[in-house]
CSV table of C-alpha atoms in Angstrom, one decimal:
chain,number,residue,atom,x,y,z
A,1108,MET,CA,-87.2,115.6,110.6
A,1109,ASN,CA,-88.0,113.2,107.8
A,1110,TRP,CA,-87.7,109.6,109.2
A,1111,ARG,CA,-85.5,108.5,106.3
A,1112,VAL,CA,-83.0,111.2,107.1
A,1113,GLY,CA,-83.1,110.2,110.8
A,1114,VAL,CA,-82.5,106.6,109.9
A,1115,ALA,CA,-79.6,107.6,107.6
A,1116,ARG,CA,-78.0,109.7,110.4
A,1117,LEU,CA,-78.4,106.9,112.9
A,1118,ALA,CA,-76.8,104.4,110.4
A,1119,LEU,CA,-73.9,106.8,109.9
A,1120,ALA,CA,-73.4,107.0,113.7
A,1121,LEU,CA,-73.7,103.3,114.3
A,1122,ALA,CA,-71.9,101.9,111.2
A,1123,PRO,CA,-68.7,101.2,113.1
A,1124,MET,CA,-70.1,99.2,116.0
A,1125,ALA,CA,-69.0,95.9,114.6
A,1126,ALA,CA,-65.6,97.3,113.8
A,1127,LEU,CA,-65.3,98.6,117.3
A,1128,ALA,CA,-65.8,95.1,118.7
A,1129,ALA,CA,-62.8,94.0,116.7
A,1130,ASP,CA,-60.7,96.9,118.0
A,1131,VAL,CA,-59.8,95.3,121.3
A,1132,PRO,CA,-56.3,95.1,122.8
A,1133,GLY,CA,-54.4,92.2,121.4
A,1134,ALA,CA,-51.1,90.8,120.3
A,1135,ASP,CA,-51.5,91.9,116.7
A,1136,VAL,CA,-50.7,95.5,117.5
A,1137,PRO,CA,-47.1,96.3,116.6
A,1138,ALA,CA,-44.9,97.8,119.3
A,1139,ALA,CA,-44.5,101.6,119.5
A,1140,SER,CA,-41.3,103.3,118.2
A,1141,ALA,CA,-39.1,105.6,120.2
A,1142,PRO,CA,-40.7,108.9,121.4
A,1143,ALA,CA,-41.5,111.3,118.6
A,1144,ASP,CA,-39.8,114.6,118.1
A,1145,ALA,CA,-42.1,117.6,118.1
A,1146,ALA,CA,-41.4,120.0,115.3
A,1147,PRO,CA,-41.8,123.8,115.4
A,1148,ILE,CA,-45.2,125.1,114.1
A,1149,VAL,CA,-45.2,126.1,110.5
A,1150,ASP,CA,-47.7,128.3,108.6
A,1151,TYR,CA,-49.3,127.5,105.3
A,1152,GLY,CA,-52.0,129.4,103.5
A,1153,LEU,CA,-55.6,128.8,104.5
A,1154,PHE,CA,-54.5,126.5,107.3
A,1155,GLY,CA,-52.5,129.0,109.3
A,1156,HIS,CA,-50.5,127.0,111.9
A,1157,LEU,CA,-49.7,123.4,111.1
A,1158,HIS,CA,-48.9,121.4,114.2
A,1159,LEU,CA,-46.2,118.8,113.3
A,1160,SER,CA,-45.3,115.6,115.1
A,1161,ARG,CA,-42.5,113.5,113.6
A,1162,PRO,CA,-41.8,109.8,114.3
A,1163,GLY,CA,-38.6,108.7,115.9
A,1164,GLY,CA,-37.3,107.1,112.7
A,1165,ALA,CA,-37.6,107.8,109.0
A,1166,ILE,CA,-40.9,109.1,107.8
A,1167,ALA,CA,-42.9,106.6,105.8
A,1168,HIS,CA,-46.5,107.5,106.3
A,1169,THR,CA,-48.4,110.8,106.7
A,1170,VAL,CA,-51.5,111.5,108.8
A,1171,LEU,CA,-53.6,114.7,108.5
A,1172,LEU,CA,-55.2,115.1,112.0
A,1173,VAL,CA,-58.2,117.5,112.0
A,1174,SER,CA,-59.1,119.0,115.4
A,1175,ASP,CA,-62.5,119.3,117.1
A,1176,ARG,CA,-64.5,122.6,116.8
A,1177,ASP,CA,-62.7,124.1,119.8
A,1178,GLY,CA,-59.4,124.1,117.8
A,1179,TRP,CA,-56.0,122.6,118.6
A,1180,SER,CA,-55.7,121.6,122.2
A,1181,ALA,CA,-53.8,119.3,124.6
A,1182,ARG,CA,-56.1,116.5,123.5
A,1183,GLN,CA,-54.9,116.8,119.9
A,1184,ASP,CA,-51.3,117.0,121.1
A,1185,ALA,CA,-51.8,113.7,122.9
A,1186,LEU,CA,-53.4,112.1,119.8
A,1187,ALA,CA,-50.7,113.3,117.5
A,1188,ALA,CA,-47.9,112.1,119.9
A,1189,ALA,CA,-49.5,108.7,120.1
A,1190,LEU,CA,-49.7,108.4,116.3
A,1191,ALA,CA,-46.1,109.6,115.9
A,1192,GLN,CA,-45.0,106.9,118.3
A,1193,ARG,CA,-46.5,104.4,115.9
A,1194,GLY,CA,-44.4,105.7,113.1
A,1195,ALA,CA,-46.7,108.4,111.6
A,1196,PHE,CA,-45.7,111.9,110.5
A,1197,VAL,CA,-48.6,113.9,111.8
A,1198,VAL,CA,-49.8,117.2,110.4
A,1199,GLY,CA,-52.2,118.8,112.8
A,1200,ILE,CA,-54.9,121.1,111.4
A,1201,ASP,CA,-56.9,123.5,113.5
A,1202,LEU,CA,-60.4,123.1,112.2
A,1203,PRO,CA,-62.0,126.5,113.2
A,1204,ALA,CA,-59.0,128.4,111.9
A,1205,TYR,CA,-59.2,126.7,108.6
A,1206,LEU,CA,-62.9,127.0,108.2
A,1207,LYS,CA,-62.8,130.7,108.9
A,1208,ARG,CA,-60.4,131.2,106.0
A,1209,MET,CA,-62.1,128.7,103.7
A,1210,GLN,CA,-65.6,130.1,104.1
A,1211,ALA,CA,-64.2,133.7,103.5
A,1212,ILE,CA,-63.3,132.9,99.9
A,1213,ALA,CA,-65.9,135.1,98.3
A,1214,SER,CA,-65.3,134.0,94.7
A,1215,ASP,CA,-66.3,130.4,95.3
A,1216,LYS,CA,-69.9,129.4,95.0
A,1217,CYS,CA,-69.2,126.1,96.7
A,1218,SER,CA,-66.3,125.0,98.8
A,1219,TYR,CA,-63.7,122.4,97.7
A,1220,PRO,CA,-61.7,121.7,100.8
A,1221,ALA,CA,-60.4,118.4,99.4
A,1222,ALA,CA,-58.1,120.3,97.1
A,1223,HIS,CA,-56.8,122.4,100.0
A,1224,PHE,CA,-56.0,119.2,102.0
A,1225,GLU,CA,-54.3,117.5,99.0
A,1226,GLU,CA,-52.3,120.7,98.4
A,1227,VAL,CA,-51.1,121.0,102.0
A,1228,ALA,CA,-50.1,117.3,102.0
A,1229,HIS,CA,-48.0,117.8,98.9
A,1230,TRP,CA,-46.5,121.0,100.3
A,1231,ILE,CA,-45.6,119.7,103.7
A,1232,GLU,CA,-44.1,116.5,102.4
A,1233,ARG,CA,-41.9,118.5,100.0
A,1234,HIS,CA,-41.1,120.9,102.8
A,1235,GLU,CA,-40.0,118.0,105.0
A,1236,GLY,CA,-37.9,116.5,102.3
A,1237,LEU,CA,-39.6,113.1,102.1
A,1238,ALA,CA,-37.8,110.9,99.6
A,1239,ASP,CA,-41.1,109.4,98.4
A,1240,TYR,CA,-44.6,110.8,98.5
A,1241,SER,CA,-46.9,109.2,101.1
A,1242,VAL,CA,-50.7,109.3,100.3
A,1243,PRO,CA,-52.1,110.7,103.6
A,1244,LEU,CA,-54.5,109.0,106.0
A,1245,VAL,CA,-57.0,111.5,107.5
A,1246,VAL,CA,-58.0,111.4,111.2
A,1247,GLY,CA,-60.8,113.6,112.4
A,1248,ASP,CA,-61.8,114.3,116.0
A,1249,GLY,CA,-65.4,115.3,117.0
A,1250,ALA,CA,-66.5,118.1,114.6
A,1251,GLY,CA,-63.2,117.3,112.8
A,1252,ALA,CA,-64.6,113.8,112.2
A,1253,THR,CA,-67.8,115.2,110.6
A,1254,PHE,CA,-65.8,117.6,108.4
A,1255,ALA,CA,-63.2,114.9,107.4
A,1256,TYR,CA,-66.0,112.6,106.3
A,1257,ALA,CA,-67.3,115.2,103.9
A,1258,MET,CA,-63.9,116.4,102.8
A,1259,THR,CA,-62.4,113.0,102.0
A,1260,ALA,CA,-65.6,111.9,100.2
A,1261,GLN,CA,-65.3,115.0,98.0
A,1262,ALA,CA,-61.8,114.0,96.8
A,1263,PRO,CA,-61.1,111.8,93.8
A,1264,ALA,CA,-60.6,108.2,94.8
A,1265,GLY,CA,-57.0,107.6,95.8
A,1266,THR,CA,-56.3,111.2,96.9
A,1267,PHE,CA,-56.3,110.0,100.6
A,1268,GLU,CA,-55.4,106.6,101.9
A,1269,GLY,CA,-58.5,106.4,104.1
A,1270,LEU,CA,-60.3,107.9,107.1
A,1271,ILE,CA,-60.4,107.3,110.9
A,1272,THR,CA,-63.0,109.2,112.9
A,1273,LEU,CA,-63.3,109.7,116.6
A,1274,GLY,CA,-66.8,110.7,117.7
A,1275,TRP,CA,-69.2,112.7,115.5
A,1276,ASP,CA,-70.7,116.2,115.6
A,1277,ASP,CA,-74.0,116.3,113.8
A,1278,SER,CA,-74.4,120.0,114.7
A,1279,LEU,CA,-71.5,121.2,112.5
A,1280,ARG,CA,-72.7,123.6,109.8
A,1281,PHE,CA,-71.1,125.5,106.9
A,1282,ALA,CA,-71.9,128.8,105.3
A,1283,LYS,CA,-71.4,127.4,101.8
A,1284,THR,CA,-72.2,124.0,100.3
A,1285,PHE,CA,-69.4,121.7,99.4
A,1286,CYS,CA,-68.9,121.2,95.7
A,1287,PRO,CA,-70.1,117.6,94.7
A,1288,GLY,CA,-67.4,115.0,94.1
A,1289,ASP,CA,-67.4,111.7,92.2
A,1290,ALA,CA,-69.3,110.1,95.1
A,1291,GLY,CA,-72.1,112.8,94.8
A,1292,ALA,CA,-73.2,115.6,97.2
A,1293,MET,CA,-72.0,115.3,100.8
A,1294,THR,CA,-73.7,118.4,102.1
A,1295,VAL,CA,-77.3,119.5,102.0
A,1296,ALA,CA,-79.2,122.7,102.8
A,1297,ASP,CA,-80.4,123.2,106.4
A,1298,ARG,CA,-82.3,126.5,106.5
A,1299,ASN,CA,-79.7,129.1,105.4
A,1300,VAL,CA,-76.6,127.0,106.1
A,1301,PHE,CA,-75.4,123.5,105.1
A,1302,ARG,CA,-74.8,120.3,107.0
A,1303,VAL,CA,-73.0,117.0,106.2
A,1304,ALA,CA,-75.3,114.3,104.8
A,1305,PRO,CA,-74.5,110.6,104.7
A,1306,LEU,CA,-73.6,109.1,101.4
A,1307,ALA,CA,-75.1,105.9,100.2
A,1308,ARG,CA,-71.6,104.5,99.5
A,1309,PHE,CA,-68.6,106.1,101.2
A,1310,PRO,CA,-65.8,106.0,98.5
A,1311,LEU,CA,-62.7,105.2,100.6
A,1312,PRO,CA,-61.7,102.9,103.5
A,1313,TRP,CA,-63.2,104.3,106.7
A,1314,ARG,CA,-62.7,103.2,110.4
A,1315,PRO,CA,-65.3,105.1,112.5
A,1316,GLN,CA,-64.9,105.2,116.3
A,1317,PRO,CA,-68.0,107.0,117.4
A,1318,PHE,CA,-67.7,106.1,121.1
A,1319,ALA,CA,-64.0,106.9,121.4
A,1320,ARG,CA,-63.2,108.2,124.9
A,1321,ASP,CA,-63.9,111.9,125.5
A,1322,ALA,CA,-64.7,112.5,121.8
A,1323,ARG,CA,-67.5,114.9,121.0
A,1324,LEU,CA,-70.6,112.9,120.0
A,1325,VAL,CA,-73.6,115.1,119.0
A,1326,GLY,CA,-76.6,113.6,117.2
A,1327,LEU,CA,-78.6,110.4,117.3
A,1328,GLY,CA,-75.6,108.3,118.2
A,1329,ALA,CA,-75.1,110.3,121.4
A,1330,VAL,CA,-78.1,108.7,123.1
A,1331,LEU,CA,-76.5,105.3,122.7
A,1332,ALA,CA,-73.1,106.3,124.2
A,1333,PRO,CA,-74.0,105.6,127.8
A,1334,ALA,CA,-75.4,102.2,126.9
A,1335,TRP,CA,-72.2,101.4,125.0
A,1336,ARG,CA,-70.1,102.3,128.0
A,1337,PHE,CA,-72.3,100.2,130.3
A,1338,VAL,CA,-71.8,97.2,128.0
A,1339,GLY,CA,-68.0,98.0,128.3
A,1340,THR,CA,-68.2,97.5,132.1
A,1341,LEU,CA,-69.8,94.1,131.6
A,1342,TRP,CA,-67.4,93.1,128.8
A,1343,PRO,CA,-64.0,94.7,129.5
A,1344,PRO,CA,-62.6,94.2,126.0
A,1345,LEU,CA,-65.1,96.8,124.8
A,1346,ALA,CA,-64.3,99.3,127.5
A,1347,GLU,CA,-63.1,102.6,126.2
A,1348,PRO,CA,-59.3,102.9,126.4
A,1349,ASP,CA,-57.4,106.1,126.9
A,1350,ALA,CA,-58.2,108.2,123.7
A,1351,ALA,CA,-54.6,108.5,122.5
A,1352,ALA,CA,-53.8,104.8,123.2
A,1353,GLY,CA,-57.0,103.7,121.6
A,1354,LEU,CA,-56.2,105.7,118.4
A,1355,ALA,CA,-52.7,104.4,118.4
A,1356,ARG,CA,-54.0,100.8,118.4
A,1357,THR,CA,-56.5,101.5,115.7
A,1358,TYR,CA,-53.8,103.1,113.6
A,1359,ALA,CA,-51.4,100.3,114.1
A,1360,ARG,CA,-54.0,97.8,113.0
A,1361,TRP,CA,-54.8,100.0,110.0
A,1362,ARG,CA,-51.1,100.0,109.0
A,1363,ALA,CA,-50.7,96.2,109.5
A,1364,ARG,CA,-53.8,95.4,107.4
A,1365,THR,CA,-52.9,97.9,104.7
A,1366,ASP,CA,-49.4,96.6,104.4
A,1367,ALA,CA,-50.6,93.0,104.4
A,1368,ALA,CA,-53.0,93.8,101.6
A,1369,ALA,CA,-50.4,95.4,99.4
A,1370,SER,CA,-49.3,93.0,96.6
A,1371,ALA,CA,-45.6,92.7,95.9
A,1372,LEU,CA,-44.5,93.4,92.3
A,1373,PRO,CA,-42.0,91.1,90.5
A,1374,ASP,CA,-38.4,91.8,91.2
A,1375,ASP,CA,-37.5,93.4,87.9
A,1376,VAL,CA,-40.1,96.2,88.3
A,1377,ALA,CA,-40.4,96.2,92.1
A,1378,ASP,CA,-38.8,99.6,92.4
A,1379,LEU,CA,-41.3,101.3,90.1
A,1380,PRO,CA,-44.6,102.9,91.3
A,1381,LEU,CA,-46.9,100.4,89.5
A,1382,ILE,CA,-50.5,99.4,90.1
A,1383,GLU,CA,-51.8,96.2,88.4
A,1384,VAL,CA,-55.4,96.1,87.3
A,1385,GLU,CA,-56.5,92.8,85.9
A,1386,PRO,CA,-59.3,92.5,83.2
A,1387,THR,CA,-62.8,92.1,84.7
A,1388,ALA,CA,-64.0,90.8,81.3
A,1389,ALA,CA,-62.6,88.2,78.9
A,1390,ALA,CA,-59.1,89.3,77.9
A,1391,THR,CA,-58.6,90.5,74.4
A,1392,THR,CA,-56.8,88.4,71.8
A,1393,PRO,CA,-54.0,89.1,71.3
A,1394,PRO,CA,-53.6,90.4,74.8
A,1395,ARG,CA,-53.8,94.2,75.1
A,1396,ILE,CA,-52.1,96.0,77.9
A,1397,ALA,CA,-52.5,99.7,78.8
A,1398,ILE,CA,-49.8,101.6,80.6
A,1399,VAL,CA,-51.5,104.5,82.3
A,1400,LEU,CA,-49.2,107.5,83.2
A,1401,THR,CA,-51.2,109.3,85.8
A,1402,GLY,CA,-51.8,112.9,86.4
A,1403,ASP,CA,-49.7,114.7,89.0
A,1404,GLY,CA,-52.2,113.7,91.7
A,1405,GLY,CA,-51.0,110.1,91.4
A,1406,TRP,CA,-53.2,107.0,91.1
A,1407,ALA,CA,-56.5,108.7,91.7
A,1408,GLY,CA,-59.8,109.8,90.3
A,1409,LEU,CA,-59.7,109.8,86.5
A,1410,ASP,CA,-56.8,107.4,86.2
A,1411,ARG,CA,-58.6,104.8,88.3
A,1412,GLY,CA,-61.8,105.4,86.5
A,1413,VAL,CA,-60.3,104.9,83.0
A,1414,ALA,CA,-58.4,101.8,84.3
A,1415,ASP,CA,-61.7,100.3,85.5
A,1416,ALA,CA,-63.4,101.1,82.2
A,1417,LEU,CA,-60.6,99.5,80.2
A,1418,ALA,CA,-60.5,96.4,82.5
A,1419,GLY,CA,-64.2,96.0,81.8
A,1420,GLN,CA,-63.4,95.7,78.1
A,1421,GLY,CA,-60.8,93.0,78.7
A,1422,VAL,CA,-57.7,95.2,78.8
A,1423,ARG,CA,-55.0,94.6,81.4
A,1424,VAL,CA,-53.9,97.9,83.0
A,1425,ILE,CA,-50.6,98.9,84.5
A,1426,GLY,CA,-50.9,102.2,86.4
A,1427,PHE,CA,-47.7,104.3,86.7
A,1428,SER,CA,-47.9,106.9,89.4
A,1429,THR,CA,-46.2,110.1,88.1
A,1430,LEU,CA,-46.6,111.7,91.5
A,1431,LYS,CA,-44.3,109.0,93.1
A,1432,PHE,CA,-41.9,108.6,90.2
A,1433,PHE,CA,-41.4,112.4,89.6
A,1434,TRP,CA,-41.4,113.3,93.3
A,1435,GLN,CA,-37.6,113.2,92.6
A,1436,LYS,CA,-36.3,114.9,89.5
A,1437,GLN,CA,-36.0,112.6,86.5
A,1438,THR,CA,-34.8,113.0,82.8
A,1439,PRO,CA,-36.6,112.1,79.6
A,1440,GLU,CA,-34.2,109.2,79.1
A,1441,ALA,CA,-34.6,107.9,82.7
A,1442,THR,CA,-38.4,108.1,82.2
A,1443,ALA,CA,-38.3,106.2,78.9
A,1444,GLN,CA,-36.0,103.5,80.5
A,1445,ALA,CA,-38.5,103.0,83.3
A,1446,ILE,CA,-41.4,102.5,80.8
A,1447,ALA,CA,-39.2,100.3,78.7
A,1448,ARG,CA,-38.7,98.0,81.7
A,1449,VAL,CA,-42.5,97.9,82.1
A,1450,VAL,CA,-43.1,97.0,78.5
A,1451,ALA,CA,-40.3,94.4,78.6
A,1452,HIS,CA,-41.6,92.8,81.8
A,1453,TYR,CA,-45.3,92.5,80.7
A,1454,ALA,CA,-44.4,91.4,77.1
A,1455,LYS,CA,-42.4,88.4,78.4
A,1456,GLY,CA,-45.4,86.3,78.7
A,1457,ASP,CA,-46.7,86.8,75.2
A,1458,ALA,CA,-44.7,88.0,72.2
A,1459,ASN,CA,-47.9,89.1,70.5
A,1460,ALA,CA,-49.0,91.4,73.4
A,1461,ARG,CA,-50.0,94.8,72.2
A,1462,PHE,CA,-49.5,97.9,74.4
A,1463,VAL,CA,-51.1,101.3,74.5
A,1464,VAL,CA,-49.4,104.1,76.4
A,1465,ILE,CA,-52.0,106.4,77.9
A,1466,GLY,CA,-51.4,109.5,79.9
A,1467,TYR,CA,-53.6,112.0,81.7
A,1468,SER,CA,-52.7,115.7,82.2
A,1469,PHE,CA,-49.1,115.7,83.5
A,1470,GLY,CA,-48.8,112.1,82.2
A,1471,ALA,CA,-50.3,112.9,78.9
A,1472,SER,CA,-47.5,115.2,77.8
A,1473,LEU,CA,-45.0,112.5,78.6
A,1474,VAL,CA,-46.5,110.0,76.2
A,1475,PRO,CA,-44.8,111.1,72.9
A,1476,VAL,CA,-41.5,111.8,74.7
A,1477,VAL,CA,-41.4,108.4,76.2
A,1478,VAL,CA,-42.6,106.4,73.2
A,1479,ASN,CA,-40.0,108.1,70.9
A,1480,ARG,CA,-37.2,107.0,73.3
A,1481,LEU,CA,-38.2,103.4,73.6
A,1482,PRO,CA,-35.8,100.9,72.0
A,1483,GLU,CA,-37.1,99.8,68.7
A,1484,GLU,CA,-37.5,96.1,69.8
A,1485,LEU,CA,-39.9,97.3,72.5
A,1486,ARG,CA,-41.6,100.2,70.6
A,1487,ARG,CA,-42.9,97.7,68.0
A,1488,HIS,CA,-45.1,96.3,70.8
A,1489,VAL,CA,-46.8,99.7,71.2
A,1490,GLN,CA,-49.9,100.0,69.1
A,1491,GLU,CA,-50.8,103.6,70.0
A,1492,GLY,CA,-50.3,106.5,72.4
A,1493,VAL,CA,-53.2,108.3,74.0
A,1494,MET,CA,-52.9,111.7,75.5
A,1495,ILE,CA,-55.8,112.8,77.7
A,1496,SER,CA,-55.8,116.6,78.3
A,1497,PRO,CA,-52.1,117.2,77.7
A,1498,ASP,CA,-50.1,120.4,78.3
A,1499,ASP,CA,-47.8,122.0,75.7
A,1500,GLU,CA,-44.7,120.7,77.3
A,1501,ALA,CA,-43.5,117.6,79.3
A,1502,VAL,CA,-42.1,118.2,82.8
A,1503,PHE,CA,-40.0,115.7,84.7
A,1504,GLU,CA,-40.4,116.7,88.3
A,1505,ILE,CA,-43.4,117.4,90.5
A,1506,HIS,CA,-43.6,121.1,91.3
A,1507,VAL,CA,-46.1,122.0,94.0
A,1508,GLY,CA,-46.9,125.4,92.4
A,1509,ASP,CA,-48.1,123.7,89.2
A,1510,TRP,CA,-51.3,122.6,91.0
A,1511,PHE,CA,-52.4,126.3,90.8
A,1512,GLY,CA,-52.0,126.8,87.1
A,1513,SER,CA,-49.7,126.2,84.1
A,1514,THR,CA,-46.1,127.2,84.7
A,1515,HIS,CA,-43.2,127.1,82.3
A,1516,HIS,CA,-40.1,125.1,83.4
A,1517,ASP,CA,-36.7,125.7,81.8
A,1518,GLU,CA,-35.9,122.0,81.5
A,1519,ALA,CA,-39.4,121.0,80.1
A,1520,VAL,CA,-39.6,119.4,76.7
A,1521,PRO,CA,-42.0,120.9,74.1
A,1522,ILE,CA,-44.3,118.2,72.9
A,1523,ALA,CA,-45.1,119.5,69.4
A,1524,PRO,CA,-41.7,118.3,67.9
A,1525,GLU,CA,-42.1,115.0,69.8
A,1526,ILE,CA,-45.6,114.5,68.3
A,1527,ALA,CA,-44.3,115.3,64.8
A,1528,ALA,CA,-41.5,112.7,65.2
A,1529,SER,CA,-43.7,110.0,66.6
A,1530,LYS,CA,-43.4,106.6,65.0
A,1531,VAL,CA,-46.7,105.3,66.5
A,1532,PRO,CA,-50.2,106.7,66.0
A,1533,LEU,CA,-51.3,109.2,68.7
A,1534,LEU,CA,-54.8,110.1,69.9
A,1535,CYS,CA,-55.3,113.4,71.7
A,1536,VAL,CA,-58.5,113.6,73.8
A,1537,HIS,CA,-59.8,116.8,75.2
A,1538,GLY,CA,-62.9,118.1,76.9
A,1539,VAL,CA,-65.1,120.4,74.8
A,1540,ASP,CA,-64.6,123.1,77.5
A,1541,GLU,CA,-60.8,123.0,77.2
A,1542,ASP,CA,-60.4,125.9,74.8
A,1543,ASP,CA,-56.6,126.0,74.9
A,1544,SER,CA,-55.9,122.2,74.5
A,1545,PRO,CA,-53.0,121.2,72.2
A,1546,CYS,CA,-55.5,118.6,70.8
A,1547,ARG,CA,-57.2,121.5,68.9
A,1548,LYS,CA,-54.0,121.9,66.8
A,1549,ALA,CA,-53.8,118.2,65.9
A,1550,GLN,CA,-51.7,117.3,62.8
A,1551,PRO,CA,-50.7,113.7,61.7
A,1552,PRO,CA,-49.6,111.4,63.2
A,1553,MET,CA,-51.9,112.8,66.0
A,1554,ARG,CA,-55.6,112.7,65.7
A,1555,ALA,CA,-58.0,114.5,68.1
A,1556,ALA,CA,-61.3,113.5,69.8
A,1557,SER,CA,-63.4,115.4,72.2
A,1558,LEU,CA,-65.9,114.5,75.0
A,1559,PRO,CA,-68.3,116.6,77.0
A,1560,GLY,CA,-66.9,118.5,80.0
A,1561,GLY,CA,-63.6,120.1,80.9
A,1562,HIS,CA,-60.4,118.7,82.3
A,1563,HIS,CA,-62.2,116.1,84.4
A,1564,TYR,CA,-64.8,115.1,81.7
A,1565,ASP,CA,-67.7,115.6,84.1
A,1566,GLY,CA,-66.6,112.4,85.9
A,1567,ASP,CA,-67.7,110.2,83.0
A,1568,TYR,CA,-64.6,107.9,83.0
A,1569,ALA,CA,-66.6,105.1,81.3
A,1570,ALA,CA,-67.0,107.3,78.2
A,1571,LEU,CA,-63.2,107.9,78.2
A,1572,GLY,CA,-62.5,104.2,78.4
A,1573,ALA,CA,-65.0,103.3,75.7
A,1574,LEU,CA,-63.5,105.9,73.4
A,1575,ILE,CA,-60.0,104.5,73.8
A,1576,VAL,CA,-61.2,100.9,73.3
A,1577,ARG,CA,-63.1,101.9,70.1
A,1578,ASP,CA,-60.0,103.7,68.8
A,1579,LEU,CA,-57.8,100.8,69.5
A,1580,SER,CA,-60.2,98.5,67.6
A,1581,ALA,CA,-60.5,100.8,64.6
A,1582,PRO,CA,-58.2,100.5,61.5
A,1583,GLN,CA,-55.3,102.8,62.0
A,1584,PRO,CA,-54.7,105.4,59.2
């Protein structure tokens, strides 16, 4: 084995040791809720049986718990129950059952499990009737930890809240490679199969627990486990707790820190799913503010990438999660009223502020519909609308089936008449590989621009941001 690979694997196994030292019993852990209710097993697609554990109260947070290589067991039941007692809605996934089905998909040259896990999170939360979508936290146990590391790294940033891993199984292998994500390749060839490889920079928050009690630990880190346990006998705060209790404490701290880090929005927009991104370069004069209506995956991937690119050009960005807003059915008028509140709030500080309303995919089709319905006193602040890979119609509710292809909805609004009636200039951006894009039929007041790639623009979000900034700076026809 190449020594650099060995060092990388060792670093991957040992990365959390400092974090482990902080995970000791303490008064900062919130009290557990009432015992959770166990739900009947439900079946879903590639996953087969989903093992559900509900919290005693209202569901606010979702956890996807991935089992070890032996499948769902009493250990996973205990872990799930402990998480549910801390307020989590736990969706248990049998790893070997899922892998058997995933790797049997003959049409795929590479595997994309991140899409399957995002899909099941959307479906189960809709199935359970959650009032608001909860971005799931992923917890992996043993081989499930190794798998979850690769799967979450593959997903666009923001798809999952983060990752907690118990143990590690360096012997886990896959018949197919994983498709690369924005963070790069997370699997590499190992003879005629593929194994998980450490990334130089893991793209989401990660709380590894390699020496969790009774967790499978296979690889270079395993030789250090006895030494770590011996240290625990000398310093009791580091002693391994019961596995379920230890995970519950780690999860409680995760929730406390995440909630503390969340910034409160001003009262007049506090009920809207907004994300504020401040400029990272000198702000433009007059101030320029971009309202980004996300794709139906929420504040993730391309939306974040474009926001970062715009912020780097001095543009303030207000993200608007369509996944959260349209989780419940809306109307064109209610949607326009929500965006009007955003414009009114952020224009209060400067009457000269100029807005651009940007949408991607699901959000792109909303742009002309929303802008046309803004009150005139607010619409005059809008310099331009930008549609990135729109559909032919605007939809006002998240439909789980739409993630598998375009579907017509009876209450959808065709965007062609909305574009023709627009009182602000519109820019329609499409990938050169998007043959059926509405942008290819551009007529005034809409102009078209293209970039390399397809619906995801080959991950070059900086190019998207630069194109938008150039267009905003150019004289309008």
